[in-house]
Coordinates of C-alpha atoms and ligand atoms in Angstrom, one line a residue:
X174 CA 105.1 86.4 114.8
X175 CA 102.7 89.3 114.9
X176 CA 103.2 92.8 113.2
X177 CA 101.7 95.6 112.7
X178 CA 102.2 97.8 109.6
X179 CA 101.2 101.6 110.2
X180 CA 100.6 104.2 107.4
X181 CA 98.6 107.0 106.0
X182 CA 96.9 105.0 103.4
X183 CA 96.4 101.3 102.1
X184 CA 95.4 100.2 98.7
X185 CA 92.5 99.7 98.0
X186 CA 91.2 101.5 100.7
X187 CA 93.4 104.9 100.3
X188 CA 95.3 105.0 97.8
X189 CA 97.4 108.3 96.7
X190 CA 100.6 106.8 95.5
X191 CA 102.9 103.9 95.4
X192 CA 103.0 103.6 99.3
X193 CA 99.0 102.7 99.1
X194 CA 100.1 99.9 97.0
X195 CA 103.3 97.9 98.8
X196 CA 100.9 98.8 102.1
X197 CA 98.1 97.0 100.4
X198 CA 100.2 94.3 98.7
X199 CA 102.9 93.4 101.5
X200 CA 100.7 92.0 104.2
X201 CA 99.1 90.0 102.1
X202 CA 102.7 88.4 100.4
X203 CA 103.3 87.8 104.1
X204 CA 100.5 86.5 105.0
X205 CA 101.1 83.7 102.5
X206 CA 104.3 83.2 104.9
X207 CA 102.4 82.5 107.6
X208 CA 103.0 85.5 109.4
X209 CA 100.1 87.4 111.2
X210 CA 100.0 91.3 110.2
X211 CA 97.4 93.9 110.3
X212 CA 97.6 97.0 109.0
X213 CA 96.4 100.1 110.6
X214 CA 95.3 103.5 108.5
X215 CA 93.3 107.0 109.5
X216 CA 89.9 106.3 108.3
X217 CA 89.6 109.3 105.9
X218 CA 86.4 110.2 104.6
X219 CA 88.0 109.3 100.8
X220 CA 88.8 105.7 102.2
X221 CA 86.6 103.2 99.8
X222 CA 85.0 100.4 101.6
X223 CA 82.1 100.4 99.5
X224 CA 81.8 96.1 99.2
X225 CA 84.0 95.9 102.4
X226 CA 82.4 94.7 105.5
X227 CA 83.4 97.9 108.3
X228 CA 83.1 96.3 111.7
X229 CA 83.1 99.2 114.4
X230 CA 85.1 97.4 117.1
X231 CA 86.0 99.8 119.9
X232 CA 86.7 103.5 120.9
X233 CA 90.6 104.6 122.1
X234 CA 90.8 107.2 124.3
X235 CA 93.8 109.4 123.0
X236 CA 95.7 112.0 124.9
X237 CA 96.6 114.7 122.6
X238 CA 96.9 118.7 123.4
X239 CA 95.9 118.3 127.2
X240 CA 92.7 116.4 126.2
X241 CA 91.4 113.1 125.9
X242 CA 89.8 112.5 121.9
X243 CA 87.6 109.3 121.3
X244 CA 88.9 107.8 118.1
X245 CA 87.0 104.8 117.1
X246 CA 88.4 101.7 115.8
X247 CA 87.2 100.1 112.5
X248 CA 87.8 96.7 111.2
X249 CA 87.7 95.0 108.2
X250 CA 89.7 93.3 105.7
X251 CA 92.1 93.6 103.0
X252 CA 90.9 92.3 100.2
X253 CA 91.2 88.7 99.3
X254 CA 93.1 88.4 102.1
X255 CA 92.5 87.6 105.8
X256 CA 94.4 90.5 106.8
X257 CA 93.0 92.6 109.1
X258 CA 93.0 96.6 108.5
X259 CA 92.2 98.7 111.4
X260 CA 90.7 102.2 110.8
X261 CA 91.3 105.0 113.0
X262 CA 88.6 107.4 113.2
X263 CA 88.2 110.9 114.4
X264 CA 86.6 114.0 113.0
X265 CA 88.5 116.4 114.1
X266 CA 91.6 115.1 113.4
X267 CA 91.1 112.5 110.0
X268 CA 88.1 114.6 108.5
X269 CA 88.5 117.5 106.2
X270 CA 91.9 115.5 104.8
X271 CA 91.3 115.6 100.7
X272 CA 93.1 114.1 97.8
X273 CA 96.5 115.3 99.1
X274 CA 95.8 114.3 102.9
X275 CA 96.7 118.4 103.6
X276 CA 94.4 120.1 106.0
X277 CA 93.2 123.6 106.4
X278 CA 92.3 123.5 110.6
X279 CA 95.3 121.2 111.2
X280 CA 98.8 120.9 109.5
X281 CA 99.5 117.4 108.2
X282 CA 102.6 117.5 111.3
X283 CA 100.0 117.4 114.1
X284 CA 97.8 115.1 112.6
X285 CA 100.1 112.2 111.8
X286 CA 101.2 112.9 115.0
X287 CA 98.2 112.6 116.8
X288 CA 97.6 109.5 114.5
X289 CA 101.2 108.3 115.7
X290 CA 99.7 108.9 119.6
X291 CA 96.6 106.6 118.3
X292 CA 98.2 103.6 117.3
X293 CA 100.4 103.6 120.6
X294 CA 96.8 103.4 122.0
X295 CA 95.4 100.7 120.0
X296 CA 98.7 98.4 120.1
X297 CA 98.1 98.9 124.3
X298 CA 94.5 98.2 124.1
X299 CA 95.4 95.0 122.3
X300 CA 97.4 93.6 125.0
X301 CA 100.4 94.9 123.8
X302 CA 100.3 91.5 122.1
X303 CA 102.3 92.8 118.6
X304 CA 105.9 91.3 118.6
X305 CA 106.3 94.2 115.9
X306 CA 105.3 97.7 114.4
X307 CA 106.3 98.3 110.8
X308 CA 106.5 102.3 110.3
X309 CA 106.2 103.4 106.8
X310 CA 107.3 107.4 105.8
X311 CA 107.0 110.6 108.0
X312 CA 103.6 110.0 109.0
X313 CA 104.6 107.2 111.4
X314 CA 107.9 108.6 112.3
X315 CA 106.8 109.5 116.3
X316 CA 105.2 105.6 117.2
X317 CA 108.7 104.3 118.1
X318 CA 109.7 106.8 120.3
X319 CA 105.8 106.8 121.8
X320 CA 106.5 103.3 122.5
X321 CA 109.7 103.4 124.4
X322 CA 108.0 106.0 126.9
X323 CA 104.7 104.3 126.9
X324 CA 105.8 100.4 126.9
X325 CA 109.6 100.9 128.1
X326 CA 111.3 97.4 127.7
X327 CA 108.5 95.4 126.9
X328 CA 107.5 97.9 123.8
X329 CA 107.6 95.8 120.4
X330 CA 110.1 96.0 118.1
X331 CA 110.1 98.6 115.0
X332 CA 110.8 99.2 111.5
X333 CA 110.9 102.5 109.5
X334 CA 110.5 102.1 106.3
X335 CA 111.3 104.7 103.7
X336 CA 109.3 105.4 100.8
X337 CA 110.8 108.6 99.5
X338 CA 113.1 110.8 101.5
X339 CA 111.8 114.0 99.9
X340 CA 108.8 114.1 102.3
X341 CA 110.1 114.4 105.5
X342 CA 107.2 116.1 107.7
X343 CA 109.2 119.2 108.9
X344 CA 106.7 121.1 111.5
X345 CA 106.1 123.1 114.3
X346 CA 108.0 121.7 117.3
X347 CA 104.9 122.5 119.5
X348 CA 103.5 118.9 118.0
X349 CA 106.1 117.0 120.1
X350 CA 104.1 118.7 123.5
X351 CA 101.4 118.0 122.0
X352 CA 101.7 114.4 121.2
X353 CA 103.3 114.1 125.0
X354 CA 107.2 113.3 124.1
X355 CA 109.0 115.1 126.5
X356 CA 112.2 116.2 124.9
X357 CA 114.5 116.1 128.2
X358 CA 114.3 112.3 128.1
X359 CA 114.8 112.2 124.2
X360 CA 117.8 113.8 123.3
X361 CA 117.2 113.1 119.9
X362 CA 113.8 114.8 120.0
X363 CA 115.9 117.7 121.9
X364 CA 118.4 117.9 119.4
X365 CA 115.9 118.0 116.2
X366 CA 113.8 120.6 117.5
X367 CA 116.1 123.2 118.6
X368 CA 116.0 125.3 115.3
X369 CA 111.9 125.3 116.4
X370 CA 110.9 122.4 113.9
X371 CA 110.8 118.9 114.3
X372 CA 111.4 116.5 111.4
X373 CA 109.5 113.4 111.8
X374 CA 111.1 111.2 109.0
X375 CA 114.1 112.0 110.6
X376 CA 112.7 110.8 114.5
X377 CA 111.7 107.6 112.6
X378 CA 114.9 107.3 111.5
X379 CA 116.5 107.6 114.9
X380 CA 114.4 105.9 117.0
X381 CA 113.6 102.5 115.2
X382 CA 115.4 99.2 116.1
X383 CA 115.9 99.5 112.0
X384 CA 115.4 101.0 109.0
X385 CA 115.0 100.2 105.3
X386 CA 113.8 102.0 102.2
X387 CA 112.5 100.3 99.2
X388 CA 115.7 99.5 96.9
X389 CA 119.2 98.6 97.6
X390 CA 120.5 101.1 95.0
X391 CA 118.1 104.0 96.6
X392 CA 119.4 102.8 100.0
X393 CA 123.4 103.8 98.1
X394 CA 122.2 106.9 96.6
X395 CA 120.7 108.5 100.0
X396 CA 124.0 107.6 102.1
X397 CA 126.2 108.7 99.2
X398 CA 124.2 112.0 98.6
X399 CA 126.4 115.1 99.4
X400 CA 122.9 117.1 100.9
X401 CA 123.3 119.0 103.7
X402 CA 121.3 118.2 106.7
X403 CA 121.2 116.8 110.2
X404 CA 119.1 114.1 108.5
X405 CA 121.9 112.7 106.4
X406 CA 124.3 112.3 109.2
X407 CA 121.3 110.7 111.7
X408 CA 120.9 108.7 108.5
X409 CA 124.7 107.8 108.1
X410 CA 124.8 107.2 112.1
X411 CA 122.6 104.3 111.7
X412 CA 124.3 102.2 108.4
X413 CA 124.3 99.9 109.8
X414 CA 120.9 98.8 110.5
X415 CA 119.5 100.6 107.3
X416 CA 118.9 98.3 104.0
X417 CA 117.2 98.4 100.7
X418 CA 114.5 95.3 100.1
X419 CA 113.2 95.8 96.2
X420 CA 109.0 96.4 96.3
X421 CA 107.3 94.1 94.5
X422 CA 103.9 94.1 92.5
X423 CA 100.8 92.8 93.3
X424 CA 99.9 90.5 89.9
X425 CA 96.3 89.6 91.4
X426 CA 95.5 93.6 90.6
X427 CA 97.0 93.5 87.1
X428 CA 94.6 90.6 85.1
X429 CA 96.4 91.5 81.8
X430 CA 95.0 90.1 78.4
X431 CA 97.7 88.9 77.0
X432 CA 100.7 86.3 77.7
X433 CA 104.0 85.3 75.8
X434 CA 102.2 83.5 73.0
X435 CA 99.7 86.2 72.2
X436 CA 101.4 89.6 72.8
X437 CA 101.6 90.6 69.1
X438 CA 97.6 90.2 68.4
X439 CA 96.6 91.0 71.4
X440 CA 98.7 94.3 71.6
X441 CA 98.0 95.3 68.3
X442 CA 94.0 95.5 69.0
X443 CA 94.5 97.1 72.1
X444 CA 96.5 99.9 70.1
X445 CA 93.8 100.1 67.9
X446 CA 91.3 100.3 70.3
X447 CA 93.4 102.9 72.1
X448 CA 94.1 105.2 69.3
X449 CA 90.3 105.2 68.4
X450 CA 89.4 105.9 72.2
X451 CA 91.7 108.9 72.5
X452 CA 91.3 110.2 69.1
X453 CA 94.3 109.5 68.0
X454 CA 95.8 109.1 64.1
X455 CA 95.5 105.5 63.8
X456 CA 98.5 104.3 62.2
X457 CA 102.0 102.0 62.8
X458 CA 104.1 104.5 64.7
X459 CA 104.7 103.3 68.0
X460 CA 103.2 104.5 71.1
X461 CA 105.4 105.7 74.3
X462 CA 103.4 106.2 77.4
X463 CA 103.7 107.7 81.0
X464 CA 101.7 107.2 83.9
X465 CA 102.6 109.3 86.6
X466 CA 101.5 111.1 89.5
X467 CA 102.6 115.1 88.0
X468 CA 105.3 115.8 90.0
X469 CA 108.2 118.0 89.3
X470 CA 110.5 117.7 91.7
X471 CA 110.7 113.9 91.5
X472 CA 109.2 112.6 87.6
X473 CA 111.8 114.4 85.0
X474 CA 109.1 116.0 83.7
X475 CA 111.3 118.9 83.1
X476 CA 113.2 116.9 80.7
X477 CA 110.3 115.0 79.5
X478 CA 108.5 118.0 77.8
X479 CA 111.7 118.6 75.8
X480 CA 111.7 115.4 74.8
X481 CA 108.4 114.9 73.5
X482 CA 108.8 117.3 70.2
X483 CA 111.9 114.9 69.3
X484 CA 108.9 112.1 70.1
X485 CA 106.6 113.3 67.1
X486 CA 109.1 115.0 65.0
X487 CA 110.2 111.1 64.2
X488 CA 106.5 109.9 63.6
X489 CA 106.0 108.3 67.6
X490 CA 102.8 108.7 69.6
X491 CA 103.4 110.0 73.0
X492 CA 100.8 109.0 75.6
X493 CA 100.5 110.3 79.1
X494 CA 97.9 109.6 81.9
X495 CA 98.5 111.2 85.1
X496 CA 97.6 114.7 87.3
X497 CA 98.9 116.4 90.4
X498 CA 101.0 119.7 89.8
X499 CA 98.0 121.8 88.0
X500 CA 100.5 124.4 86.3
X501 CA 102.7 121.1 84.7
X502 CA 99.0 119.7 83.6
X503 CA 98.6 122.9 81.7
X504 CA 102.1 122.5 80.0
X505 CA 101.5 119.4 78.7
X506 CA 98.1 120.2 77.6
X507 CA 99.6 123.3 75.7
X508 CA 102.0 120.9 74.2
X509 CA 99.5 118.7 72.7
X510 CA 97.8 121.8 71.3
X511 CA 100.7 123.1 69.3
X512 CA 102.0 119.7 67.6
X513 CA 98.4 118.5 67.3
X514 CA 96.2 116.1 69.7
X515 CA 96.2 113.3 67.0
X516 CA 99.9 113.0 67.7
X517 CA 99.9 113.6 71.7
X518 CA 97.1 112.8 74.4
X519 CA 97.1 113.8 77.9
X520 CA 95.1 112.5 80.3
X521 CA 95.0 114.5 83.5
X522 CA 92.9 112.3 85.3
X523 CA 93.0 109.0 87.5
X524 CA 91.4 106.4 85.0
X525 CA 92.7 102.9 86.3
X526 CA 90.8 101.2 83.8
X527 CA 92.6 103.8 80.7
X528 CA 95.9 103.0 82.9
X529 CA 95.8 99.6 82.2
X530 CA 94.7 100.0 78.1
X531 CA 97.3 102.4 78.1
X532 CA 100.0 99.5 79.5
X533 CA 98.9 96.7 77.2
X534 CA 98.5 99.2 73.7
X535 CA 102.2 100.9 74.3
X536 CA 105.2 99.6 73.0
X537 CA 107.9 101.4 75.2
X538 CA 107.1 102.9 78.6
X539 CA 109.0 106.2 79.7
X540 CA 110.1 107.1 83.1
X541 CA 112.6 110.1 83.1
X542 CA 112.7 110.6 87.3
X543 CA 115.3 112.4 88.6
X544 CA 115.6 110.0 91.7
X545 CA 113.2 107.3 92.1
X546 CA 113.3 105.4 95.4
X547 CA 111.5 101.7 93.7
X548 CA 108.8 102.9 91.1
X549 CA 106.1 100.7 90.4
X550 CA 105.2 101.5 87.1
X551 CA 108.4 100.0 85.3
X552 CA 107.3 96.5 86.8
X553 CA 103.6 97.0 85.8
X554 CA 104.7 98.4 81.9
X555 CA 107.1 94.9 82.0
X556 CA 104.0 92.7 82.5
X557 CA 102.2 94.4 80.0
X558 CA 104.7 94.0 77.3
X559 CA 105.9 97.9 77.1
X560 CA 109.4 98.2 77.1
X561 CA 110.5 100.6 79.6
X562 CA 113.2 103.1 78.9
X563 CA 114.0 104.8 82.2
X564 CA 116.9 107.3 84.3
X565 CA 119.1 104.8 85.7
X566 CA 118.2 105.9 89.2
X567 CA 116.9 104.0 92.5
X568 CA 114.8 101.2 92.0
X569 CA 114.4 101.7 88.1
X570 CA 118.3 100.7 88.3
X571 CA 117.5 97.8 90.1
X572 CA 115.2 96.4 88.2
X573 CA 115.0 97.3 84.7
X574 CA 119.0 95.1 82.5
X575 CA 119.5 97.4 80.4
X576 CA 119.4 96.1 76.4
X577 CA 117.4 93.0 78.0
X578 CA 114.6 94.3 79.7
X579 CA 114.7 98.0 79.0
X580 CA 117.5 100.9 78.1
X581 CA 118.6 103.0 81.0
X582 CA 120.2 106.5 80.4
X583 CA 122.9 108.2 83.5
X584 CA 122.5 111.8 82.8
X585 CA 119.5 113.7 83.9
X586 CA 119.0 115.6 80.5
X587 CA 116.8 115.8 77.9
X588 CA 119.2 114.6 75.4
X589 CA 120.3 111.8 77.1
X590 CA 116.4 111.0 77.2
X591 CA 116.3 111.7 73.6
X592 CA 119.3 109.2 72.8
X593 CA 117.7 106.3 74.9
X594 CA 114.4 107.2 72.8
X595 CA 116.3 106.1 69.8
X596 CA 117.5 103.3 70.6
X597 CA 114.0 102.1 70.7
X598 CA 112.7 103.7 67.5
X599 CA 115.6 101.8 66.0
X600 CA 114.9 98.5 67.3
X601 CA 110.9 98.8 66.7
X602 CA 109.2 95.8 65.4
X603 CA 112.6 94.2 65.0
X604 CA 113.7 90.9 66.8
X605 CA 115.5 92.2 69.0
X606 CA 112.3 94.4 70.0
X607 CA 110.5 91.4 70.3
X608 CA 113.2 89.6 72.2
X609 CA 113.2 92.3 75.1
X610 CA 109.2 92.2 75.0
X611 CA 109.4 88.7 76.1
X612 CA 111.7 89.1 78.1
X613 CA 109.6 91.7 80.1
X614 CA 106.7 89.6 80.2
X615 CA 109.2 87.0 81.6
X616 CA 110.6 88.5 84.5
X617 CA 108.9 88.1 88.1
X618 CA 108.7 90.7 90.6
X619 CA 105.9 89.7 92.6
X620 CA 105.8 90.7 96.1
X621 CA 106.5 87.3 98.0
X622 CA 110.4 87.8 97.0
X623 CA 110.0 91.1 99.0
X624 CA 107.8 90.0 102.0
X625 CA 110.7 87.1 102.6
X626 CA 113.2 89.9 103.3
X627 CA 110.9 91.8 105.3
X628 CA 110.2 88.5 107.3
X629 CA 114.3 87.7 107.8
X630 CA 114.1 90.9 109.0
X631 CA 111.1 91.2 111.3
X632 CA 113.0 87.8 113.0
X633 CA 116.2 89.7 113.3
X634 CA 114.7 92.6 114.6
X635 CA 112.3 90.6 117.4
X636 CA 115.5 88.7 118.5
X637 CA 117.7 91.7 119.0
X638 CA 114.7 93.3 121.3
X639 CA 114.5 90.1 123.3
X640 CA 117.7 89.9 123.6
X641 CA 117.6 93.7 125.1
X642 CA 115.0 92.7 127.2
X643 CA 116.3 90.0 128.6
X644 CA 119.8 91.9 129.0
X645 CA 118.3 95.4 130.6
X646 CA 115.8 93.1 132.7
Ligands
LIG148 C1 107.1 106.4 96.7 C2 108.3 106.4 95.8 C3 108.3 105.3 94.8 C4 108.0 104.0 95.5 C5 106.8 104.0 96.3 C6 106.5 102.8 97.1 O1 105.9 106.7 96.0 O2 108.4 107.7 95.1 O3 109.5 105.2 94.1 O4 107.9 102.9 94.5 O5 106.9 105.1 97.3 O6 107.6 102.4 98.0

C-alpha cells in the first residue's frame, strides 16, 4: 500500500498548530505498520530543515492561471523516520507566506489551490504509482476532484481529513478557473460557487471516496450541529463514509523527566525551578497552566479570563504560555498587572523548551475550548502528570474520564469553569489527587492506536476504488 498524505505544514518542518503535529507524527506510526507513506508540504521559507538533508529532486511543470509555473521538488526525510517528505517549491506562490501562512500578493484560496494543482502534478510524475492520497483541512480540499479529471478511473483513492471545521477556505470562485476545474463537469463545483465563492473544505468534503475528522465525539457534534449552511447538509449527505479516528501523540517528542515512581520529587523541583524562572512567589499553592495557540473563537478564553481572579482569590498560581490574537495577549497581560505578576505569568511567546517545564511543574492543566475537534495538549499535560480539567467537548470528551483522569465541565461558562476549578483545589495534595496523577501518567495515547484505524481505512478505501474500477472498466 502506498499513500500519500498532503498538507500545509508537517512537524518539525512547519509547524503552526496541531495539524503540524498528527501530519508529522502519523506517517511515522504507520510506517511502523509497514505501510509506505510520504508526505508532501509547500516549502515555505519558515520550513526548518536546518540538520535535514534537502535533496532537490525534480521540477513540475504546473498549469495555473493560463501559464505553466516551475515548482521544484525537494526531498528529505521525516525525522527518525524513513518517511519521505516532499517539498513543493515556488516563489511566487509559497514565498512571502509568514507565521499565519496569509499572503499579501495572493489570498491563501488561490495558493492552496495552486498547491492542490501541484501535487496532482507530482502524484503523475511519479507514475501515478500512489494507491492513496490522504487530504488533510481546506488547503487540500481541490486534489480529489483534480484527480478525477486528470487520472479518471485509474486516479488513487482519497481521504479528507478534518482538522477543524471552523477554517473552511471560503474564496473567490475565480480560483476554480484558475486551478482548471471546469464547473460544467462538476456539479458540485457548480453548485458551491454560484453565490461567487467557493468553499474548499466543503469540495473536500464532496469529492473524497471518505472523510474523517479527528474524534468520534467531534465527528457527533458537527452532524448534530443546528448551523446553517450548504456545508452541513454536503456534510450530512455523506454519513455515511465520514468517521472520527482519536489523534494520538508522538511520545518520542515528549522525553519527560519523570515516571510513576518519581513524579512527587521530580515535580516538586521542576515547580521550584519554574516559579524562580518566571518570577513567581515561590510557595505551596498549586500551579494551573494553559498552553494555547490565542484564539478566541475556538480556546474559551472568554471564560477563561473570568475565571482566573477566582484562580488567585483562592491562593492558585495561574500559568499561561501561548500567543496568536494580539488584542487577547494584551488582556491577559493587563490581568497579570492588576492582581500582581507574582501570582499570574503570561508568556506570549512560542518557547517549546518553557512548554514542556511548564507541563512537568503544573499540577492541573486547563482547557476551557468552546469546541475542540481532538486537542493535543490534554494528552501531553496527562504524560506530564498535570491533571487536566477541560469543556467536555470534541476530543477532550473522548479522552480525558472524568474523576479518573481529569474533571470535565458541560456548560460553556465561566462558572461552570469555576466549579470544575474547585473540585481540584479540594482534592490537592490529597490521595485521590495523587490517584488521578497516576492515573494520567498511565494512560496511552500514542499514535500507533490511531494509524491502525487510518490503515483499516486506507484498505477499505483502495478496495472500494478497485472495485469501481474494475466495475466502470
Ligand atoms: C486542530 C484542532 C485540534 C486538533 C488538531 C489536530 O488544530 O483545533 O483540536 O487536535 O487540529 O488534528
Amino acid at each position: 500500500m502506498k499513500i500519500l498524505i498532503a498538507a500545509s505544514e508537517a512537524a518539525p518542518i512547519i509547524k503552526l498548530g496541531g495539524l503540524g503535529d498528527v501530519v508529522g507524527s502519523l506517517p511515522k506510526a504507520l510506517e511502523k505498520l509497514g505501510v509506505n507513506v510520504a508526505v508532501v508540504i509547500p516549502y515555505f521559507p519558515t520550513a526548518v530543515v536546518a540538520g535535514l538533508k534537502v535533496y532537490k529532486s525534480l521540477d513540475l511543470l504546473v498549469p495555473f492561471n493560463g501559464e505553466s509555473h516551475k515548482v521544484g521538488v525537494y526531498a528529505t526525510k521525516l525525522p527518525r523516520s524513513f518517511v519521505d517528505v516532499f517539498l513543493l517549491k515556488n516563489d511566487d506562490f509559497f514565498s512571502t507566506v509568514g507565521k499565519t501562512a496569509s499572503l499579501g500578493i495572493r489570498s491563501e484560496v488561490e495558493v492552496f489551490s495552486f498547491f492542490a494543482r501541484a501535487v496532482v502534478e507530482l502524484i503523475k510524475t511519479k507514475f501515478n504509482t500512489y494507491d492513496l492520497v490522504h487530504c488533510n483541512d481546506w488547503h487540500t480540499g481541490l486534489i480529489a476532484q483534480l484527480l478525477q479529471d486528470e487520472l479518471g478511473l485509474e486516479r488513487p483513492a482519497t481521504v479528507m481529513t478534518i482538522h477543524n471545521f471552523s477554517y473552511q477556505g471560503i474564496g473567490d470562485a475565480r480560483t476554480i478557473n484558475e486551478v482548471g476545474l471546469d464547473p460544467s463537469v462538476h456539479q458540485m463545483v457548480a453548485w458551491d460557487i454560484a453565490d461567487g465563492d467557493v468553499n474548499m473544505l466543503m469540495q473536500g468534503i464532496a469529492s473524497a471516496d471518505f472523510v474523517t475528522t479527528v474524534s468520534p465525539t467531534y465527528a457527533k457534534e458537527l452532524l448534530a450541529s443546528t448551523d446553517e449552511g450548504k456545508i452541513f447538509d454536503v456534510l450530512c449527505a455523506r454519513k455515511d463514509r465520514f468517521i472520527g479516528i482519536l489523534n494520538g501523540i508522538d511520545y518520542d517528542a515528549f522525553p519527560r523527566p519523570l515516571d510513576i515512581m518519581t513524579y512527587q520529587v521530580a515535580k516538586e523541583s521542576a515547580k521550584q525551578s519554574l516559579l524562580t524562572k518566571l518570577n513567581m512567589t515561590k510557595d505551596d499553592a498549586p500551579i494551573f497552566s494553559m498552553i494555547s495557540r490565542l484564539d478566541p473563537n475556538q480556546k474559551g478564553l472568554d471564560i477563561l479570563i473570568d475565571a482566573i481572579p477566582e484562580i488567585v482569590s483562592r491562593r492558585g498560581r495561574f500559568i499561561l504560555l501561548g500567543s496568536g490574537n494580539v488584542e487577547w495577549e494584551e488582556k491577559f497581560k493587563a490581568l497579570s498587572v492588576k492582581y500582581s505578576s507574582t501570582n499570574i505569568s503570561i508568556n506570549t511567546v512560542f518557547d517549546p523548551e518553557l512548554a514542556k517545564q511548564i507541563y512537568t511543574a503544573s499540577d492541573f492543566f486547563v482547557i476551557p475550548s468552546k469546541f475542540e475537534p481532538c486537542g493535543l495538549t490534554q494528552m501531553i499535560s496527562m504524560w506530564y502528570g498535570a491533571v487536566p480539567v477541560a469543556h467536555s467537548v470534541g476530543g477532550l470528551r473522548d479522552t480525558i474520564a472524568h474523576g479518573k483522569t481529569g474533571f470535565l465541565f458541560d456548560d460553556y461558562s465561566a462558572g461552570a469553569l469555576v466549579r470544575a476549578l474547585d473540585r481540584c483545589f479540594a482534592i490537592y495534595k490529597s490521595q485521590v489527587h495523587s490517584d488521578m496523577i497516576e492515573a494520567c501518567l498511565k494512560v496511552n495515547f500514542s499514535f500507533d492506536k490511531s494509524a491502525l484505524a487510518y490503515k483499516a481505512l486506507y484498505e477499505k478505501a483502495i478496495q472500494l476504488r478497485q472495485d469501481a474500477f474494475v466495475a466502470e472498466d
